[in-house]
Each structure stands twice: as C-alpha cells, then as structure tokens.
PDB file of C-alpha atoms in Angstrom:
ATOM      1  CA  MET A   1      40.288 105.886 -28.862  1.00  0.00           C
ATOM      2  CA  ASP A   2      36.929 107.470 -28.793  1.00  0.00           C
ATOM      3  CA  GLY A   3      34.315 108.116 -31.396  1.00  0.00           C
ATOM      4  CA  GLU A   4      34.749 109.836 -34.689  1.00  0.00           C
ATOM      5  CA  PRO A   5      32.051 111.576 -36.732  1.00  0.00           C
ATOM      6  CA  THR A   6      29.833 109.280 -38.750  1.00  0.00           C
ATOM      7  CA  THR A   7      31.458 110.910 -41.790  1.00  0.00           C
ATOM      8  CA  PRO A   8      35.154 110.817 -40.848  1.00  0.00           C
ATOM      9  CA  ALA A   9      37.509 113.720 -41.329  1.00  0.00           C
ATOM     10  CA  ARG A  10      39.010 112.160 -44.428  1.00  0.00           C
ATOM     11  CA  SER A  11      38.304 113.088 -48.009  1.00  0.00           C
ATOM     12  CA  THR A  12      37.077 109.645 -49.070  1.00  0.00           C
ATOM     13  CA  GLY A  13      33.421 110.328 -48.276  1.00  0.00           C
ATOM     14  CA  HIS A  14      33.088 106.786 -46.885  1.00  0.00           C
ATOM     15  CA  PRO A  15      32.857 105.611 -43.261  1.00  0.00           C
ATOM     16  CA  SER A  16      36.104 104.322 -41.775  1.00  0.00           C
ATOM     17  CA  ARG A  17      36.685 100.585 -41.394  1.00  0.00           C
ATOM     18  CA  LYS A  18      36.479 101.011 -37.639  1.00  0.00           C
ATOM     19  CA  ALA A  19      33.088 102.740 -37.844  1.00  0.00           C
ATOM     20  CA  VAL A  20      31.673  99.920 -39.950  1.00  0.00           C
ATOM     21  CA  LEU A  21      33.123  97.237 -37.686  1.00  0.00           C
ATOM     22  CA  ARG A  22      31.876  98.897 -34.531  1.00  0.00           C
ATOM     23  CA  ALA A  23      28.387  99.280 -35.982  1.00  0.00           C
ATOM     24  CA  ALA A  24      28.347  95.598 -36.921  1.00  0.00           C
ATOM     25  CA  LEU A  25      29.452  94.583 -33.425  1.00  0.00           C
ATOM     26  CA  ALA A  26      26.995  96.909 -31.731  1.00  0.00           C
ATOM     27  CA  ALA A  27      24.098  95.613 -33.809  1.00  0.00           C
ATOM     28  CA  SER A  28      24.403  92.215 -32.157  1.00  0.00           C
ATOM     29  CA  ILE A  29      24.258  93.373 -28.512  1.00  0.00           C
ATOM     30  CA  ALA A  30      21.691  95.187 -26.424  1.00  0.00           C
ATOM     31  CA  ALA A  31      21.524  98.889 -25.530  1.00  0.00           C
ATOM     32  CA  PRO A  32      23.051 100.977 -24.071  1.00  0.00           C
ATOM     33  CA  ALA A  33      26.067  99.910 -26.112  1.00  0.00           C
ATOM     34  CA  VAL A  34      24.364 101.600 -29.061  1.00  0.00           C
ATOM     35  CA  LEU A  35      23.652 105.228 -28.225  1.00  0.00           C
ATOM     36  CA  MET A  36      21.223 107.389 -30.184  1.00  0.00           C
ATOM     37  CA  GLY A  37      20.488 104.570 -32.639  1.00  0.00           C
ATOM     38  CA  VAL A  38      23.785 104.983 -34.539  1.00  0.00           C
ATOM     39  CA  PRO A  39      27.281 103.643 -33.927  1.00  0.00           C
ATOM     40  CA  ALA A  40      27.600 106.220 -31.094  1.00  0.00           C
ATOM     41  CA  LEU A  41      30.758 107.671 -32.560  1.00  0.00           C
ATOM     42  CA  ALA A  42      29.807 111.345 -32.823  1.00  0.00           C
ATOM     43  CA  ARG A  43      32.148 113.611 -30.867  1.00  0.00           C
ATOM     44  CA  THR A  44      30.797 116.413 -28.691  1.00  0.00           C
ATOM     45  CA  VAL A  45      32.346 119.753 -29.624  1.00  0.00           C
ATOM     46  CA  SER A  46      34.734 121.385 -27.185  1.00  0.00           C
ATOM     47  CA  GLY A  47      33.999 124.501 -25.137  1.00  0.00           C
ATOM     48  CA  SER A  48      35.265 126.653 -28.001  1.00  0.00           C
ATOM     49  CA  GLY A  49      32.481 125.379 -30.232  1.00  0.00           C
ATOM     50  CA  GLN A  50      34.965 123.658 -32.563  1.00  0.00           C
ATOM     51  CA  ALA A  51      35.354 119.926 -32.906  1.00  0.00           C
ATOM     52  CA  PRO A  52      38.547 118.792 -31.111  1.00  0.00           C
ATOM     53  CA  ALA A  53      41.229 116.711 -32.778  1.00  0.00           C
ATOM     54  CA  LEU A  54      40.318 113.039 -32.903  1.00  0.00           C
ATOM     55  CA  THR A  55      42.236 109.960 -32.033  1.00  0.00           C
ATOM     56  CA  PRO A  56      42.841 108.593 -35.560  1.00  0.00           C
ATOM     57  CA  SER A  57      40.355 106.215 -37.106  1.00  0.00           C
ATOM     58  CA  CYS A  58      41.312 102.613 -36.563  1.00  0.00           C
ATOM     59  CA  ASP A  59      42.901 101.903 -39.926  1.00  0.00           C
ATOM     60  CA  ASP A  60      46.183 100.082 -40.450  1.00  0.00           C
ATOM     61  CA  GLY A  61      49.145 102.212 -39.408  1.00  0.00           C
ATOM     62  CA  ASP A  62      47.212 104.691 -37.227  1.00  0.00           C
ATOM     63  CA  ASP A  63      48.181 105.621 -33.680  1.00  0.00           C
ATOM     64  CA  PRO A  64      46.726 103.889 -30.624  1.00  0.00           C
ATOM     65  CA  THR A  65      44.801 105.610 -27.831  1.00  0.00           C
ATOM     66  CA  PRO A  66      47.004 108.230 -26.120  1.00  0.00           C
ATOM     67  CA  ALA A  67      48.530 107.396 -22.747  1.00  0.00           C
ATOM     68  CA  GLN A  68      48.211 109.633 -19.699  1.00  0.00           C
ATOM     69  CA  MET A  69      49.798 109.722 -16.266  1.00  0.00           C
ATOM     70  CA  GLU A  70      48.687 107.243 -13.611  1.00  0.00           C
ATOM     71  CA  GLY A  71      48.280 109.852 -10.872  1.00  0.00           C
ATOM     72  CA  PRO A  72      48.812 109.298  -7.135  1.00  0.00           C
ATOM     73  CA  TYR A  73      45.740 107.183  -6.342  1.00  0.00           C
ATOM     74  CA  PHE A  74      46.121 103.910  -8.253  1.00  0.00           C
ATOM     75  CA  LYS A  75      45.874 100.719  -6.161  1.00  0.00           C
ATOM     76  CA  PRO A  76      46.538  97.181  -7.428  1.00  0.00           C
ATOM     77  CA  ASN A  77      44.384  94.167  -6.567  1.00  0.00           C
ATOM     78  CA  SER A  78      41.023  95.789  -7.288  1.00  0.00           C
ATOM     79  CA  PRO A  79      38.034  93.394  -7.245  1.00  0.00           C
ATOM     80  CA  ARG A  80      36.785  91.946 -10.496  1.00  0.00           C
ATOM     81  CA  ARG A  81      33.416  93.586 -11.234  1.00  0.00           C
ATOM     82  CA  THR A  82      31.625  95.603 -13.889  1.00  0.00           C
ATOM     83  CA  SER A  83      29.578  97.722 -11.456  1.00  0.00           C
ATOM     84  CA  LEU A  84      31.126 100.101  -8.929  1.00  0.00           C
ATOM     85  CA  LEU A  85      27.756 101.126  -7.469  1.00  0.00           C
ATOM     86  CA  GLU A  86      27.042 100.606  -3.770  1.00  0.00           C
ATOM     87  CA  PRO A  87      23.683 100.414  -1.949  1.00  0.00           C
ATOM     88  CA  GLY A  88      22.611 103.852  -0.784  1.00  0.00           C
ATOM     89  CA  GLY A  89      25.448 105.542  -2.629  1.00  0.00           C
ATOM     90  CA  GLN A  90      25.198 109.109  -3.870  1.00  0.00           C
ATOM     91  CA  GLY A  91      25.869 110.460  -7.337  1.00  0.00           C
ATOM     92  CA  THR A  92      24.514 110.409 -10.868  1.00  0.00           C
ATOM     93  CA  ARG A  93      24.547 106.922 -12.359  1.00  0.00           C
ATOM     94  CA  LEU A  94      26.928 106.572 -15.310  1.00  0.00           C
ATOM     95  CA  THR A  95      27.181 103.662 -17.744  1.00  0.00           C
ATOM     96  CA  VAL A  96      30.265 103.564 -19.980  1.00  0.00           C
ATOM     97  CA  THR A  97      30.306 101.124 -22.894  1.00  0.00           C
ATOM     98  CA  GLY A  98      32.720 100.546 -25.732  1.00  0.00           C
ATOM     99  CA  TYR A  99      35.109  98.252 -27.512  1.00  0.00           C
ATOM    100  CA  VAL A 100      38.838  97.600 -27.517  1.00  0.00           C
ATOM    101  CA  PHE A 101      40.464  97.259 -30.948  1.00  0.00           C
ATOM    102  CA  GLY A 102      43.950  96.446 -32.200  1.00  0.00           C
ATOM    103  CA  LEU A 103      45.785  98.322 -34.946  1.00  0.00           C
ATOM    104  CA  ALA A 104      43.939  96.511 -37.745  1.00  0.00           C
ATOM    105  CA  CYS A 105      40.494  97.407 -36.378  1.00  0.00           C
ATOM    106  CA  LEU A 106      39.851  93.912 -35.059  1.00  0.00           C
ATOM    107  CA  PRO A 107      38.237  93.619 -31.624  1.00  0.00           C
ATOM    108  CA  LEU A 108      40.409  92.288 -28.808  1.00  0.00           C
ATOM    109  CA  SER A 109      38.908  89.777 -26.396  1.00  0.00           C
ATOM    110  CA  GLY A 110      40.286  89.148 -22.922  1.00  0.00           C
ATOM    111  CA  VAL A 111      41.702  92.646 -22.472  1.00  0.00           C
ATOM    112  CA  LEU A 112      42.060  93.622 -18.820  1.00  0.00           C
ATOM    113  CA  LEU A 113      40.541  97.029 -17.942  1.00  0.00           C
ATOM    114  CA  ASP A 114      41.184  98.359 -14.430  1.00  0.00           C
ATOM    115  CA  PHE A 115      39.093 101.452 -13.573  1.00  0.00           C
ATOM    116  CA  TRP A 116      39.393 103.828 -10.620  1.00  0.00           C
ATOM    117  CA  GLN A 117      37.864 107.220  -9.891  1.00  0.00           C
ATOM    118  CA  ALA A 118      36.832 109.813  -7.298  1.00  0.00           C
ATOM    119  CA  ASP A 119      33.520 109.627  -5.476  1.00  0.00           C
ATOM    120  CA  VAL A 120      30.791 112.256  -5.742  1.00  0.00           C
ATOM    121  CA  ASN A 121      32.772 114.527  -3.404  1.00  0.00           C
ATOM    122  CA  GLY A 122      35.990 114.266  -5.406  1.00  0.00           C
ATOM    123  CA  ALA A 123      37.686 111.896  -2.918  1.00  0.00           C
ATOM    124  CA  TYR A 124      39.508 108.639  -3.696  1.00  0.00           C
ATOM    125  CA  ASP A 125      39.238 105.637  -1.410  1.00  0.00           C
ATOM    126  CA  ASN A 126      42.868 104.892  -0.495  1.00  0.00           C
ATOM    127  CA  VAL A 127      41.972 102.383   2.229  1.00  0.00           C
ATOM    128  CA  GLY A 128      39.468 100.089   0.541  1.00  0.00           C
ATOM    129  CA  PHE A 129      38.268  99.632  -3.039  1.00  0.00           C
ATOM    130  CA  ARG A 130      35.271 101.948  -3.403  1.00  0.00           C
ATOM    131  CA  PHE A 131      34.975 103.023  -7.046  1.00  0.00           C
ATOM    132  CA  ARG A 132      37.734 100.648  -8.084  1.00  0.00           C
ATOM    133  CA  GLY A 133      37.362  97.483 -10.127  1.00  0.00           C
ATOM    134  CA  HIS A 134      38.688  95.478 -13.041  1.00  0.00           C
ATOM    135  CA  GLN A 135      37.058  93.466 -15.815  1.00  0.00           C
ATOM    136  CA  PHE A 136      37.859  91.796 -19.148  1.00  0.00           C
ATOM    137  CA  THR A 137      36.503  92.456 -22.625  1.00  0.00           C
ATOM    138  CA  ASP A 138      34.177  89.765 -23.942  1.00  0.00           C
ATOM    139  CA  ALA A 139      34.544  87.718 -27.122  1.00  0.00           C
ATOM    140  CA  LYS A 140      33.476  90.758 -29.185  1.00  0.00           C
ATOM    141  CA  GLY A 141      35.971  93.091 -27.527  1.00  0.00           C
ATOM    142  CA  ALA A 142      33.201  94.890 -25.613  1.00  0.00           C
ATOM    143  CA  PHE A 143      33.166  96.211 -22.067  1.00  0.00           C
ATOM    144  CA  THR A 144      30.566  97.861 -19.806  1.00  0.00           C
ATOM    145  CA  LEU A 145      31.229  99.873 -16.655  1.00  0.00           C
ATOM    146  CA  THR A 146      28.426 100.968 -14.328  1.00  0.00           C
ATOM    147  CA  THR A 147      29.470 103.681 -11.879  1.00  0.00           C
ATOM    148  CA  ILE A 148      28.688 107.313 -10.998  1.00  0.00           C
ATOM    149  CA  VAL A 149      29.804 110.592 -12.499  1.00  0.00           C
ATOM    150  CA  PRO A 150      32.956 111.407 -10.485  1.00  0.00           C
ATOM    151  CA  GLY A 151      33.191 114.549  -8.407  1.00  0.00           C
ATOM    152  CA  LEU A 152      35.724 117.336  -8.788  1.00  0.00           C
ATOM    153  CA  TYR A 153      38.812 118.003  -6.749  1.00  0.00           C
ATOM    154  CA  PRO A 154      41.239 120.961  -6.894  1.00  0.00           C
ATOM    155  CA  GLY A 155      43.240 121.352 -10.077  1.00  0.00           C
ATOM    156  CA  ARG A 156      41.524 118.695 -12.184  1.00  0.00           C
ATOM    157  CA  THR A 157      38.552 118.416 -14.487  1.00  0.00           C
ATOM    158  CA  ARG A 158      36.115 115.498 -14.225  1.00  0.00           C
ATOM    159  CA  HIS A 159      37.727 112.223 -15.356  1.00  0.00           C
ATOM    160  CA  LEU A 160      37.987 108.436 -15.070  1.00  0.00           C
ATOM    161  CA  HIS A 161      41.260 106.514 -14.766  1.00  0.00           C
ATOM    162  CA  VAL A 162      41.861 103.226 -16.562  1.00  0.00           C
ATOM    163  CA  LYS A 163      44.646 100.749 -17.248  1.00  0.00           C
ATOM    164  CA  LEU A 164      44.336  98.327 -20.153  1.00  0.00           C
ATOM    165  CA  GLN A 165      46.408  95.290 -21.035  1.00  0.00           C
ATOM    166  CA  ALA A 166      45.829  92.933 -23.934  1.00  0.00           C
ATOM    167  CA  PRO A 167      47.125  89.392 -23.439  1.00  0.00           C
ATOM    168  CA  GLY A 168      50.888  89.400 -23.793  1.00  0.00           C
ATOM    169  CA  ARG A 169      51.120  93.163 -24.422  1.00  0.00           C
ATOM    170  CA  PRO A 170      52.282  96.204 -22.408  1.00  0.00           C
ATOM    171  CA  VAL A 171      49.934  98.142 -20.128  1.00  0.00           C
ATOM    172  CA  LEU A 172      48.274 101.335 -21.389  1.00  0.00           C
ATOM    173  CA  THR A 173      47.455 103.846 -18.639  1.00  0.00           C
ATOM    174  CA  THR A 174      45.150 106.680 -19.605  1.00  0.00           C
ATOM    175  CA  GLN A 175      42.178 108.831 -18.529  1.00  0.00           C
ATOM    176  CA  LEU A 176      38.719 109.503 -19.969  1.00  0.00           C
ATOM    177  CA  TYR A 177      37.059 112.932 -19.982  1.00  0.00           C
ATOM    178  CA  PHE A 178      33.563 114.410 -20.121  1.00  0.00           C
ATOM    179  CA  PRO A 179      32.515 116.921 -22.808  1.00  0.00           C
ATOM    180  CA  GLY A 180      31.284 120.368 -21.834  1.00  0.00           C
ATOM    181  CA  GLU A 181      33.155 120.546 -18.511  1.00  0.00           C
ATOM    182  CA  PRO A 182      34.336 124.120 -17.717  1.00  0.00           C
ATOM    183  CA  ARG A 183      37.587 122.807 -16.248  1.00  0.00           C
ATOM    184  CA  ASN A 184      38.511 121.099 -19.505  1.00  0.00           C
ATOM    185  CA  ASN A 185      39.906 124.473 -20.549  1.00  0.00           C
ATOM    186  CA  THR A 186      42.155 124.863 -17.487  1.00  0.00           C
ATOM    187  CA  ASP A 187      43.277 121.315 -16.680  1.00  0.00           C
ATOM    188  CA  SER A 188      46.815 120.915 -18.053  1.00  0.00           C
ATOM    189  CA  LEU A 189      46.345 117.140 -18.409  1.00  0.00           C
ATOM    190  CA  PHE A 190      43.102 117.314 -20.397  1.00  0.00           C
ATOM    191  CA  ASP A 191      43.371 115.763 -23.862  1.00  0.00           C
ATOM    192  CA  PRO A 192      40.391 116.214 -26.220  1.00  0.00           C
ATOM    193  CA  ARG A 193      41.258 112.937 -27.966  1.00  0.00           C
ATOM    194  CA  LEU A 194      40.148 111.194 -24.759  1.00  0.00           C
ATOM    195  CA  LEU A 195      36.671 112.710 -24.595  1.00  0.00           C
ATOM    196  CA  MET A 196      33.836 110.258 -24.199  1.00  0.00           C
ATOM    197  CA  THR A 197      30.583 110.627 -26.104  1.00  0.00           C
ATOM    198  CA  VAL A 198      28.040 111.316 -23.331  1.00  0.00           C
ATOM    199  CA  ARG A 199      24.277 111.774 -23.272  1.00  0.00           C
ATOM    200  CA  ASP A 200      21.597 112.184 -20.597  1.00  0.00           C
ATOM    201  CA  ALA A 201      19.347 109.169 -20.035  1.00  0.00           C
ATOM    202  CA  GLY A 202      16.410 109.760 -17.718  1.00  0.00           C
ATOM    203  CA  GLY A 203      18.331 111.172 -14.776  1.00  0.00           C
ATOM    204  CA  ALA A 204      21.394 109.028 -15.475  1.00  0.00           C
ATOM    205  CA  ARG A 205      24.146 109.411 -18.078  1.00  0.00           C
ATOM    206  CA  GLU A 206      25.391 107.066 -20.776  1.00  0.00           C
ATOM    207  CA  ALA A 207      28.827 107.309 -22.326  1.00  0.00           C
ATOM    208  CA  ALA A 208      30.728 105.553 -25.112  1.00  0.00           C
ATOM    209  CA  PHE A 209      34.443 105.244 -25.765  1.00  0.00           C
ATOM    210  CA  ASP A 210      36.475 102.871 -27.937  1.00  0.00           C
ATOM    211  CA  PHE A 211      40.123 102.131 -27.213  1.00  0.00           C
ATOM    212  CA  VAL A 212      42.763 101.228 -29.789  1.00  0.00           C
ATOM    213  CA  LEU A 213      45.741  99.372 -28.331  1.00  0.00           C
ATOM    214  CA  ASN A 214      49.173  99.039 -29.859  1.00  0.00           C
ATOM    215  CA  VAL A 215      48.563  95.428 -30.831  1.00  0.00           C
ATOM    216  CA  PRO A 216      49.712  94.407 -34.332  1.00  0.00           C
ATOM    217  CA  GLN A 217      47.054  92.451 -36.185  1.00  0.00           C
ATOM    218  CA  THR A 218      46.622  90.755 -39.545  1.00  0.00           C
ATOM    219  CA  PRO A 219      43.059  91.244 -40.799  1.00  0.00           C
ATOM    220  CA  GLY A 220      41.211  87.974 -40.334  1.00  0.00           C
ATOM    221  CA  PRO A 221      38.917  86.153 -37.919  1.00  0.00           C
ATOM    222  CA  GLY A 222      41.311  85.940 -34.982  1.00  0.00           C
ATOM    223  CA  PRO A 223      40.884  89.010 -32.749  1.00  0.00           C
ATOM    224  CA  THR A 224      43.923  88.496 -30.537  1.00  0.00           C
ATOM    225  CA  PRO A 225      47.500  87.596 -31.508  1.00  0.00           C
ATOM    226  CA  SER A 226      49.023  84.686 -29.652  1.00  0.00           C
ATOM    227  CA  PRO A 227      51.692  85.531 -27.071  1.00  0.00           C
ATOM    228  CA  THR A 228      55.199  84.675 -28.211  1.00  0.00           C
ATOM    229  CA  THR A 229      56.908  84.300 -24.830  1.00  0.00           C
ATOM    230  CA  PRO A 230      57.453  80.623 -23.980  1.00  0.00           C
ATOM    231  CA  PRO A 231      55.355  79.292 -21.109  1.00  0.00           C
ATOM    232  CA  PRO A 232      57.163  79.102 -17.771  1.00  0.00           C
ATOM    233  CA  GLY A 233      56.680  75.359 -17.374  1.00  0.00           C
ATOM    234  CA  GLY A 234      55.842  75.333 -13.677  1.00  0.00           C
ATOM    235  CA  SER A 235      58.575  77.739 -12.568  1.00  0.00           C
ATOM    236  CA  ALA A 236      58.186  80.411  -9.918  1.00  0.00           C
ATOM    237  CA  TRP A 237      55.828  83.266 -10.823  1.00  0.00           C
ATOM    238  CA  ALA A 238      57.779  86.289 -12.088  1.00  0.00           C
ATOM    239  CA  VAL A 239      56.937  89.851 -13.098  1.00  0.00           C
ATOM    240  CA  GLY A 240      57.288  90.470 -16.841  1.00  0.00           C
ATOM    241  CA  THR A 241      56.580  86.855 -17.841  1.00  0.00           C
ATOM    242  CA  THR A 242      53.823  86.161 -20.373  1.00  0.00           C
ATOM    243  CA  TYR A 243      51.457  83.421 -19.150  1.00  0.00           C
ATOM    244  CA  ARG A 244      48.813  81.529 -21.088  1.00  0.00           C
ATOM    245  CA  PRO A 245      45.835  79.453 -19.938  1.00  0.00           C
ATOM    246  CA  GLY A 246      47.015  76.175 -18.464  1.00  0.00           C
ATOM    247  CA  ASP A 247      50.490  77.410 -17.477  1.00  0.00           C
ATOM    248  CA  ARG A 248      51.476  76.342 -13.960  1.00  0.00           C
ATOM    249  CA  VAL A 249      53.534  78.390 -11.520  1.00  0.00           C
ATOM    250  CA  THR A 250      54.468  78.381  -7.857  1.00  0.00           C
ATOM    251  CA  HIS A 251      54.058  81.411  -5.612  1.00  0.00           C
ATOM    252  CA  GLY A 252      54.195  81.716  -1.844  1.00  0.00           C
ATOM    253  CA  GLY A 253      54.691  77.977  -1.488  1.00  0.00           C
ATOM    254  CA  ARG A 254      51.537  77.077  -3.485  1.00  0.00           C
ATOM    255  CA  GLY A 255      50.874  75.969  -7.024  1.00  0.00           C
ATOM    256  CA  TYR A 256      48.605  77.898  -9.399  1.00  0.00           C
ATOM    257  CA  THR A 257      47.155  77.341 -12.883  1.00  0.00           C
ATOM    258  CA  CYS A 258      46.752  80.285 -15.274  1.00  0.00           C
ATOM    259  CA  LEU A 259      43.172  81.065 -16.340  1.00  0.00           C
ATOM    260  CA  GLN A 260      43.704  84.084 -18.616  1.00  0.00           C
ATOM    261  CA  SER A 261      46.547  85.105 -20.954  1.00  0.00           C
ATOM    262  CA  HIS A 262      48.423  88.082 -19.535  1.00  0.00           C
ATOM    263  CA  THR A 263      51.843  89.542 -18.818  1.00  0.00           C
ATOM    264  CA  ALA A 264      52.575  89.454 -15.092  1.00  0.00           C
ATOM    265  CA  GLN A 265      53.076  92.693 -13.223  1.00  0.00           C
ATOM    266  CA  ALA A 266      53.312  93.741  -9.580  1.00  0.00           C
ATOM    267  CA  GLY A 267      49.871  93.512  -8.008  1.00  0.00           C
ATOM    268  CA  TRP A 268      48.790  90.519 -10.116  1.00  0.00           C
ATOM    269  CA  GLU A 269      50.431  87.873  -7.915  1.00  0.00           C
ATOM    270  CA  PRO A 270      48.543  84.542  -8.126  1.00  0.00           C
ATOM    271  CA  SER A 271      47.478  84.747  -4.493  1.00  0.00           C
ATOM    272  CA  SER A 272      45.711  88.098  -5.089  1.00  0.00           C
ATOM    273  CA  ALA A 273      44.445  87.711  -8.673  1.00  0.00           C
ATOM    274  CA  PRO A 274      41.740  84.984  -8.737  1.00  0.00           C
ATOM    275  CA  ALA A 275      40.611  86.259 -12.138  1.00  0.00           C
ATOM    276  CA  LEU A 276      43.976  85.230 -13.540  1.00  0.00           C
ATOM    277  CA  TRP A 277      45.025  82.226 -11.395  1.00  0.00           C
ATOM    278  CA  ARG A 278      43.387  79.187  -9.780  1.00  0.00           C
ATOM    279  CA  ALA A 279      45.047  77.696  -6.713  1.00  0.00           C
ATOM    280  CA  GLU A 280      45.801  73.994  -7.061  1.00  0.00           C
TER     281      GLU A 280
END
C-alpha cells in the first residue's frame, strides 16, 4: 500500500494506526526514509486534479496492497542487492524507501522483495540482470531500493515491478507507479492505489511506498507469524514447502541449510539462492 493523507479519509479526525506506526518507525532511521519531514504519506493528486482512491489504511480487516500482472520480462535468480546502479550508467537516480506491514499494521521483517524494471531507454535486460535485484526487509520492516527512473516503452506508463513474499506466505506480484505521468491516463493497467509519493531531490528523485501483505497478525511485539508447515527434516528440496532457518535439504546431490524462512518456489533452488541456502 502507499501513503495516505496525514489526516485520513475517515471521519474520526485522528491519524490511522498505520500512520502513527510508520512515523514511529521512521523516526528511528535516517533520511531519505522520512520525506518532507513528515511520515511521507501524502498522496500526489492524479492528472484530473482529484485525489485518487487510496489503498485502505492499515487497520484490522482492511485489504492488502493490490496485485498486478507479472508481465513478460520477469526473471528468477536475480542477485541480492539494494542498489541497481551501474558505473557510468545513464538515467535520473531514484531512491525508493518504505515499509512492509501485515494486516494488523505490524511491520514484517525478512520479507523478500524482488524488483525489476526497464532501463532509461525503456528496454529490459533479458540476458543478464541489469536493473534486477532482490533484498529483504530489515528488523523494522523497512526496505530501500536505489535505481534510476525507468524509461517508457510503447503502451505502458512509467512503472517498477516487484514481487514480495513474507516468510511462509504466498507471493504478491504488483507494480508501482509515478504521479503526474501523462500515460497514467491511457495505460489500462495503471492503478492509482499503487502510486508512489515522489519528490525531486537535487537532480535525483526520492519516492516512498508502504506495502500491506495478506498476513494475519495479532497486535503485539512479534512482527512476523511463525510458519505452520512442518520442517522437511532433511528431505529433498521441493517447491511449495515452507522452510525455516536451520532446516536441511538435499538438491542436485548436495546438502543445504536454510538461512531465511520462506516458501520454496521455482527459481529459488538452493544452488541458485545463496541468500536463502548455505551449501554444506
């Protein structure tokens, strides 16, 4: 989900729980996670001059961040990194920061975020991994992506792709959009609930977006529910199995130890996912 107004569109007259929690989290980390000196939740109005509909505030019972199509250019096995910049690369530098919350407004640590996007010319690298990379949220549920503003290609407005998966939960595939883009009005996939909050920053751009995943939570200190699938106990690695740190599997004739809770999917085989598995 992305930002809401500092006075939410509810009749209570009080900030939402999510706004208060995000402000508290942001206060303990360095800029640019905090934009404009406030919780960075203000939405930019759409091209019509009216505020678009918002992803609901993160209160119990509200909907999670909307899903969107994967598109034709996703590739598994992206490198683990928070910066997609390359020496001598072209484009306007873009820093995207935010948090990942569950349904009870609690931050989720250890969430996998896999980003991919077009280069400054609107082209995707389908051979290597330029402008592709994955990372995990920290203990406060925060993430930071350093990249460039993507270029345009026919039929689409400017956007970023991302897949998210909380430990032991299904994958959310969605896209993030830029406010004020002329093509927002003609792109059939554009969803105003997925607009980032964006500002100029000395020749670069800074953006903020908070995701809400469909992860049930009981309000309390623990940010992430424990997976319920039994550990595999040293069996062969298998898609769809929930693994926890310390679980042992075999794959391709080798043994591996799990480093990060996750649900296995194609592309995250132990031999190609060093962020998730350590070879024995």
